[in-house]
Amino acid sequence: MLVWSVASQKGGVGKTTTVASLAGWMQKEHLRVLVIDTDPHASLTSYLGFEDVNLEHNLYELYATPNLDRDFVLNAITRTNFQGLDLIASSMTLATIDRKLSGRVGVGRILANALKLIEDCYDIVIIDCPPVLGALMVNALFASTLVLVPTQTEFLALKGLEGMIRTFKIMNQVDNDEGIDYTIIPTMFDKRTKASVKSLDILYENYQNRVWKSCIPIDTKFRESSARRVPLPIMDAFSRGSLAYRELFTKLIAYELDKHPHLVTPASASILSNDDEDEVVSEDVSLNKADIVAKSVADMVSLNTTKGAD
Ligand SMILES: Nc1ncnc2c1ncn2[C@@H]1O[C@H](COP(=O)(O)OP(=O)(O)OP(=O)(O)O)[C@@H](O)[C@H]1O
Ligand SMILES: [Mg+2]
């Protein structure tokens, strides 16, 4: 089972959209996917159709209960309307978690331990983080094989990225295991604006091997999809935004297959061969695709997030 966190200390950069879109593709590929909403604002929970954010079972109970067992964790999971896509919902009470957990030993590893108990139940887990460095984000980062850092292609967001990278460095100093592996995902790229093009260049230049050599374009359909409570790949698989997330999804699986082959289930690995067979041949779509990227096709193939390259 792979575990990915989507995290940034900057708000509004596309974290929740990234989780919903990757999960949407996984659901379409019949993978068993669990998403975890660790943001007390519960955007992901409501994106997936749950208006009442105080569902009976939610993430708070995992943090509040010492000595978790497998049944307890399974019980905290809510099925969504999309078969195969399950959710551990957020709740407003999560906002109090830092206070609640203060002083408890091993406080940063609660989520990692909980996920270990159910590691045979899912192909992939994706965790949506709040834009705040605290116990919720630290738990998500420690539980992950890979952290995705969506970064809006605008100057202020680049500043926010520096804060996140400092956090990774601090965490790597205290964690003796593998350390935190991360990939920056440029989001909301608008090729018509100079600021967007320039900041994408800065990202490629400054973060080289740590940045995905493609980007998620601006697509108004994301707002429509969250308003309709349906992940965009399920609502409209051929929109520009969907196609970009499809490409990201396959690159990430290929990367994990190289890096953590023992954690990639056969079902997840199989999407790579399906992808060759199902190559979309539609003139419209390929035109859109060409619009999406600012860099050459050759650039897009590379997803090399070699550790220590930053
Ligand atoms: N590629 C995109 N094109 C257009 N709009 C987008 C794109 N990605 C996200 N959005 C929109 O931008 C807004 C912020 O996105 P999102 O909620 O995913 O960010 P976030 O990082 O999770 O925010 P927060 O820090 O508040 O949790 C949403 O309205 C979303 O629909
Ligand atoms: Mg969010």
Short mmCIF file of C-alpha atoms and ligand atoms in Angstrom, two decimals:
data_model
loop_
_atom_site.label_atom_id
_atom_site.label_comp_id
_atom_site.label_asym_id
_atom_site.label_seq_id
_atom_site.Cartn_x
_atom_site.Cartn_y
_atom_site.Cartn_z
CA MET A 1 0.00 0.00 0.00
CA LEU A 2 1.35 3.39 -1.00
CA VAL A 3 0.69 6.44 1.16
CA TRP A 4 0.94 9.90 -0.34
CA SER A 5 0.39 13.20 1.46
CA VAL A 6 -0.52 16.38 -0.33
CA ALA A 7 0.89 19.21 1.73
CA SER A 8 1.84 22.86 1.64
CA GLN A 9 1.97 25.52 4.32
CA LYS A 10 0.40 27.91 1.83
CA GLY A 11 -3.38 27.95 1.51
CA GLY A 12 -5.34 27.70 -1.74
CA VAL A 13 -2.61 26.13 -3.89
CA GLY A 14 -4.63 23.12 -5.03
CA LYS A 15 -4.02 20.52 -2.30
CA THR A 16 -7.61 19.32 -1.98
CA THR A 17 -8.09 19.45 -5.74
CA THR A 18 -4.97 17.30 -6.18
CA VAL A 19 -6.21 14.69 -3.71
CA ALA A 20 -9.69 14.56 -5.26
CA SER A 21 -8.33 14.38 -8.82
CA LEU A 22 -5.73 11.67 -8.19
CA ALA A 23 -8.29 9.69 -6.20
CA GLY A 24 -10.79 10.15 -9.03
CA TRP A 25 -8.39 8.55 -11.51
CA MET A 26 -7.60 5.73 -9.11
CA GLN A 27 -11.29 5.03 -8.65
CA LYS A 28 -11.76 4.95 -12.43
CA GLU A 29 -8.91 2.44 -12.60
CA HIS A 30 -10.70 0.24 -10.02
CA LEU A 31 -7.97 0.66 -7.45
CA ARG A 32 -8.90 0.48 -3.77
CA VAL A 33 -8.25 4.02 -2.62
CA LEU A 34 -8.62 5.64 0.78
CA VAL A 35 -8.48 9.40 1.16
CA ILE A 36 -7.98 11.03 4.53
CA ASP A 37 -9.15 14.56 5.22
CA THR A 38 -6.91 15.97 7.94
CA ASP A 39 -8.01 19.58 7.42
CA PRO A 40 -10.51 20.77 10.07
CA HIS A 41 -12.12 22.87 7.32
CA ALA A 42 -13.21 19.57 5.79
CA SER A 43 -13.08 20.71 2.15
CA LEU A 44 -12.27 17.21 0.91
CA THR A 45 -15.04 15.67 3.02
CA SER A 46 -17.56 18.03 1.48
CA TYR A 47 -16.01 17.64 -2.03
CA LEU A 48 -16.88 13.96 -1.73
CA GLY A 49 -20.50 14.71 -0.90
CA PHE A 50 -20.68 14.96 2.88
CA GLU A 51 -22.21 18.30 3.80
CA ASP A 52 -22.53 17.55 7.49
CA VAL A 53 -18.90 17.58 8.48
CA ASN A 54 -19.59 15.96 11.81
CA LEU A 55 -20.03 12.39 10.63
CA GLU A 56 -20.30 9.88 13.45
CA HIS A 57 -16.98 8.27 12.51
CA ASN A 58 -14.09 10.50 11.58
CA LEU A 59 -10.38 11.12 11.90
CA TYR A 60 -10.66 12.73 15.33
CA GLU A 61 -11.53 9.41 16.97
CA LEU A 62 -8.33 7.86 15.63
CA TYR A 63 -6.27 10.54 17.32
CA ALA A 64 -8.35 10.60 20.50
CA THR A 65 -8.23 6.83 21.10
CA PRO A 66 -5.08 5.30 22.59
CA ASN A 67 -4.15 1.70 21.61
CA LEU A 68 -5.90 1.57 18.24
CA ASP A 69 -6.75 -1.81 16.76
CA ARG A 70 -7.60 -2.81 13.19
CA ASP A 71 -11.37 -2.93 13.69
CA PHE A 72 -11.38 0.52 15.21
CA VAL A 73 -9.50 1.98 12.24
CA LEU A 74 -11.76 0.19 9.74
CA ASN A 75 -14.75 1.53 11.61
CA ALA A 76 -13.57 5.11 11.15
CA ILE A 77 -13.83 4.73 7.35
CA THR A 78 -16.83 6.07 5.43
CA ARG A 79 -17.82 4.73 1.99
CA THR A 80 -18.42 7.43 -0.62
CA ASN A 81 -20.81 7.39 -3.61
CA PHE A 82 -17.86 6.30 -5.77
CA GLN A 83 -17.32 2.60 -5.40
CA GLY A 84 -13.80 1.74 -4.26
CA LEU A 85 -13.11 5.29 -3.07
CA ASP A 86 -13.34 5.47 0.73
CA LEU A 87 -12.84 8.36 3.11
CA ILE A 88 -11.71 9.04 6.64
CA ALA A 89 -13.64 12.24 7.17
CA SER A 90 -12.53 15.39 8.90
CA SER A 91 -14.41 17.01 11.74
CA MET A 92 -14.33 20.45 13.32
CA THR A 93 -12.98 18.92 16.54
CA LEU A 94 -9.70 18.22 14.69
CA ALA A 95 -8.90 21.91 15.19
CA THR A 96 -8.27 21.14 18.87
CA ILE A 97 -5.96 18.20 18.24
CA ASP A 98 -2.67 19.97 18.96
CA ARG A 99 -3.88 20.80 22.46
CA LYS A 100 -5.45 17.40 22.96
CA LEU A 101 -2.27 15.52 22.02
CA SER A 102 0.30 17.70 23.68
CA GLY A 103 2.62 15.68 25.89
CA ARG A 104 1.58 12.30 24.45
CA VAL A 105 4.59 10.17 23.47
CA GLY A 106 4.99 9.33 19.77
CA VAL A 107 2.41 11.92 18.88
CA GLY A 108 3.66 12.30 15.31
CA ARG A 109 3.28 8.61 14.47
CA ILE A 110 -0.36 7.98 15.35
CA LEU A 111 -1.58 8.07 11.74
CA ALA A 112 1.34 5.98 10.45
CA ASN A 113 0.59 3.32 13.07
CA ALA A 114 -3.13 3.37 12.28
CA LEU A 115 -2.48 2.89 8.55
CA LYS A 116 -0.14 -0.03 9.21
CA LEU A 117 -3.08 -1.86 10.76
CA ILE A 118 -5.03 -1.74 7.48
CA GLU A 119 -2.23 -1.90 4.93
CA ASP A 120 -3.71 -4.91 3.13
CA CYS A 121 -7.05 -3.16 2.56
CA TYR A 122 -6.08 -0.48 0.01
CA ASP A 123 -3.79 0.00 -2.98
CA ILE A 124 -3.23 3.66 -2.21
CA VAL A 125 -3.95 6.15 0.57
CA ILE A 126 -3.89 9.90 -0.12
CA ILE A 127 -3.88 12.37 2.74
CA ASP A 128 -5.10 15.96 2.39
CA CYS A 129 -3.27 18.28 4.80
CA PRO A 130 -4.30 21.61 6.31
CA PRO A 131 -2.07 24.58 5.35
CA VAL A 132 -0.70 24.72 8.88
CA LEU A 133 2.35 23.08 10.39
CA GLY A 134 1.09 21.18 13.41
CA ALA A 135 0.41 17.66 14.66
CA LEU A 136 -1.98 16.91 11.78
CA MET A 137 0.56 17.74 9.08
CA VAL A 138 3.45 16.06 10.91
CA ASN A 139 1.41 12.85 11.26
CA ALA A 140 0.59 12.89 7.56
CA LEU A 141 4.22 13.47 6.54
CA PHE A 142 5.54 10.66 8.74
CA ALA A 143 2.94 8.24 7.39
CA SER A 144 3.87 8.87 3.73
CA THR A 145 6.06 7.18 1.16
CA LEU A 146 5.93 10.36 -0.90
CA VAL A 147 4.79 13.94 -0.25
CA LEU A 148 3.31 15.99 -3.07
CA VAL A 149 3.70 19.74 -2.69
CA PRO A 150 1.30 21.61 -4.98
CA THR A 151 2.74 25.02 -5.73
CA GLN A 152 0.75 27.65 -7.54
CA THR A 153 2.72 29.16 -10.38
CA GLU A 154 2.83 32.67 -8.90
CA PHE A 155 5.53 34.43 -6.91
CA LEU A 156 3.94 34.46 -3.46
CA ALA A 157 3.39 30.72 -3.61
CA LEU A 158 7.09 30.16 -4.30
CA LYS A 159 7.80 31.87 -0.97
CA GLY A 160 5.40 29.46 0.74
CA LEU A 161 7.30 26.56 -0.79
CA GLU A 162 10.51 27.59 0.96
CA GLY A 163 8.76 27.23 4.32
CA MET A 164 7.61 23.73 3.45
CA ILE A 165 11.10 22.66 2.43
CA ARG A 166 12.53 24.00 5.70
CA THR A 167 9.96 21.84 7.50
CA PHE A 168 11.11 18.73 5.58
CA LYS A 169 14.71 19.45 6.53
CA ILE A 170 13.84 19.80 10.21
CA MET A 171 11.82 16.60 10.14
CA ASN A 172 14.60 14.71 8.38
CA GLN A 173 16.98 15.68 11.16
CA VAL A 174 14.79 14.05 13.80
CA ASP A 175 13.63 11.07 11.76
CA ASN A 176 16.23 8.32 11.42
CA ASP A 177 14.39 6.27 8.81
CA GLU A 178 14.26 6.97 5.12
CA GLY A 179 13.48 10.67 5.55
CA ILE A 180 10.85 12.60 3.64
CA ASP A 181 10.71 12.23 -0.11
CA TYR A 182 8.82 14.98 -1.92
CA THR A 183 7.84 16.17 -5.36
CA ILE A 184 6.73 19.70 -6.18
CA ILE A 185 3.65 19.87 -8.40
CA PRO A 186 3.23 23.18 -10.25
CA THR A 187 -0.48 24.04 -10.25
CA MET A 188 -2.91 26.55 -11.76
CA PHE A 189 -0.51 27.25 -14.59
CA ASP A 190 -1.81 29.90 -16.97
CA LYS A 191 0.41 30.19 -20.01
CA ARG A 192 -1.18 33.54 -20.93
CA THR A 193 0.28 35.30 -17.89
CA LYS A 194 3.94 36.26 -17.65
CA ALA A 195 3.96 35.67 -13.88
CA SER A 196 2.85 32.08 -14.37
CA VAL A 197 5.45 31.35 -17.06
CA LYS A 198 8.22 33.05 -15.10
CA SER A 199 7.43 31.28 -11.84
CA LEU A 200 7.32 27.91 -13.59
CA ASP A 201 10.82 28.65 -14.93
CA ILE A 202 11.99 29.58 -11.43
CA LEU A 203 10.60 26.32 -10.07
CA TYR A 204 12.39 24.24 -12.71
CA GLU A 205 15.61 26.17 -12.19
CA ASN A 206 15.69 26.18 -8.39
CA TYR A 207 14.25 22.80 -7.57
CA GLN A 208 15.42 20.78 -10.58
CA ASN A 209 15.08 17.09 -9.64
CA ARG A 210 12.43 17.80 -7.04
CA VAL A 211 9.88 19.27 -9.42
CA TRP A 212 7.49 17.39 -11.71
CA LYS A 213 8.50 18.40 -15.20
CA SER A 214 4.99 19.24 -16.28
CA CYS A 215 2.18 21.16 -14.60
CA ILE A 216 -1.51 21.29 -13.80
CA PRO A 217 -3.14 23.99 -15.94
CA ILE A 218 -5.86 26.42 -14.93
CA ASP A 219 -9.16 24.75 -15.66
CA THR A 220 -12.48 26.26 -14.57
CA LYS A 221 -13.96 22.77 -14.50
CA PHE A 222 -12.28 22.14 -11.13
CA ARG A 223 -14.62 24.62 -9.47
CA GLU A 224 -17.59 23.04 -11.22
CA SER A 225 -16.48 19.60 -10.08
CA SER A 226 -16.20 20.64 -6.44
CA ALA A 227 -19.59 22.38 -6.64
CA ARG A 228 -21.09 19.17 -8.06
CA ARG A 229 -19.28 17.06 -5.44
CA VAL A 230 -17.70 14.83 -8.09
CA PRO A 231 -13.91 14.54 -8.67
CA LEU A 232 -13.10 15.99 -12.08
CA PRO A 233 -11.77 12.76 -13.68
CA ILE A 234 -15.11 11.10 -12.87
CA MET A 235 -17.11 14.14 -14.04
CA ASP A 236 -15.09 14.87 -17.19
CA ALA A 237 -12.11 12.62 -17.89
CA PHE A 238 -11.09 14.56 -21.01
CA SER A 239 -10.87 18.06 -19.56
CA ARG A 240 -7.42 19.63 -19.59
CA GLY A 241 -7.14 19.44 -15.83
CA SER A 242 -8.15 15.77 -15.75
CA LEU A 243 -5.61 14.83 -18.39
CA ALA A 244 -2.84 16.59 -16.52
CA TYR A 245 -3.68 14.71 -13.31
CA ARG A 246 -3.79 11.48 -15.30
CA GLU A 247 -0.26 12.10 -16.44
CA LEU A 248 0.85 12.94 -12.91
CA PHE A 249 -0.80 9.79 -11.57
CA THR A 250 1.03 7.47 -13.98
CA LYS A 251 4.38 9.21 -13.44
CA LEU A 252 3.99 8.83 -9.67
CA ILE A 253 3.17 5.12 -9.93
CA ALA A 254 6.20 4.60 -12.20
CA TYR A 255 8.34 6.47 -9.69
CA GLU A 256 7.06 4.41 -6.75
CA LEU A 257 7.58 1.20 -8.69
CA ASP A 258 11.21 2.17 -8.96
CA LYS A 259 11.57 3.48 -5.40
CA HIS A 260 9.26 1.28 -3.29
CA PRO A 261 8.42 -1.75 -5.47
CA HIS A 262 7.32 -3.80 -2.45
CA LEU A 263 4.62 -1.23 -1.64
CA VAL A 264 3.11 -1.07 -5.14
CA THR A 265 0.27 -3.58 -5.45
CA PRO A 266 -0.15 -5.50 -8.75
CA ALA A 267 -3.37 -3.54 -9.36
CA SER A 268 -1.52 -0.21 -9.08
CA ALA A 269 1.34 -1.43 -11.27
CA SER A 270 -1.11 -2.60 -13.92
CA ILE A 271 -2.24 0.96 -14.68
CA LEU A 272 1.11 1.53 -16.36
CA SER A 273 0.46 -1.13 -18.99
CA ASN A 274 -3.20 -0.02 -19.37
CA ASP A 275 -1.93 3.45 -20.03
CA ASP A 276 0.00 2.38 -23.12
CA GLU A 277 -3.02 0.54 -24.49
CA ASP A 278 -5.58 3.24 -23.71
CA GLU A 279 -3.67 6.13 -25.27
CA VAL A 280 -6.38 8.70 -25.98
CA VAL A 281 -6.48 9.54 -29.64
CA SER A 282 -8.72 12.50 -30.04
CA GLU A 283 -7.71 15.54 -31.96
CA ASP A 284 -9.48 17.82 -29.54
CA VAL A 285 -7.84 16.28 -26.54
CA SER A 286 -4.34 16.31 -27.99
CA LEU A 287 -4.77 19.99 -28.83
CA ASN A 288 -5.75 20.65 -25.24
CA LYS A 289 -2.85 18.62 -24.03
CA ALA A 290 -0.49 20.68 -26.11
CA ASP A 291 -1.90 23.76 -24.47
CA ILE A 292 -1.30 22.40 -21.03
CA VAL A 293 2.42 22.24 -20.99
CA ALA A 294 4.99 24.93 -21.23
CA LYS A 295 7.86 22.51 -21.64
CA SER A 296 8.70 19.91 -24.24
CA VAL A 297 7.35 16.37 -24.23
CA ALA A 298 10.82 15.12 -23.41
CA ASP A 299 10.80 17.19 -20.22
CA MET A 300 7.46 15.79 -19.20
CA VAL A 301 8.69 12.22 -19.15
CA SER A 302 11.12 12.82 -16.35
CA LEU A 303 10.00 12.43 -12.76
CA ASN A 304 13.21 12.17 -10.89
CA THR A 305 12.96 13.17 -7.27
CA THR A 306 16.29 11.79 -6.16
CA LYS A 307 16.82 12.38 -2.49
CA GLY A 308 19.17 15.13 -1.50
CA ALA A 309 19.03 16.80 -4.87
CA ASP A 310 17.62 20.07 -3.56
N1 LIG B 1 -5.85 23.87 -11.73
C1 LIG B 1 -6.82 24.65 -11.28
N2 LIG B 1 -7.49 25.48 -12.12
C2 LIG B 1 -8.47 26.28 -11.67
N3 LIG B 1 -8.90 26.31 -10.39
C3 LIG B 1 -8.29 25.50 -9.52
C4 LIG B 1 -7.23 24.61 -9.91
N4 LIG B 1 -6.83 23.94 -8.82
C5 LIG B 1 -7.60 24.36 -7.80
N5 LIG B 1 -8.49 25.29 -8.21
C6 LIG B 1 -9.47 26.02 -7.40
O1 LIG B 1 -8.73 26.84 -6.48
C7 LIG B 1 -9.36 26.86 -5.20
C8 LIG B 1 -8.36 26.34 -4.15
O2 LIG B 1 -8.05 24.99 -4.44
P1 LIG B 1 -7.94 23.90 -3.29
O3 LIG B 1 -9.12 23.98 -2.37
O4 LIG B 1 -7.67 22.61 -3.93
O5 LIG B 1 -6.65 24.44 -2.55
P2 LIG B 1 -6.07 24.01 -1.12
O6 LIG B 1 -4.59 24.14 -1.22
O7 LIG B 1 -6.62 22.72 -0.70
O8 LIG B 1 -6.66 25.16 -0.17
P3 LIG B 1 -6.63 25.17 1.46
O9 LIG B 1 -5.23 25.53 1.83
O10 LIG B 1 -7.61 26.27 1.80
O11 LIG B 1 -7.05 23.84 1.94
C9 LIG B 1 -10.61 25.97 -5.34
O12 LIG B 1 -11.70 26.80 -5.60
C10 LIG B 1 -10.32 25.10 -6.56
O13 LIG B 1 -11.49 24.70 -7.25
MG MG B 2 -7.63 22.13 1.04
#
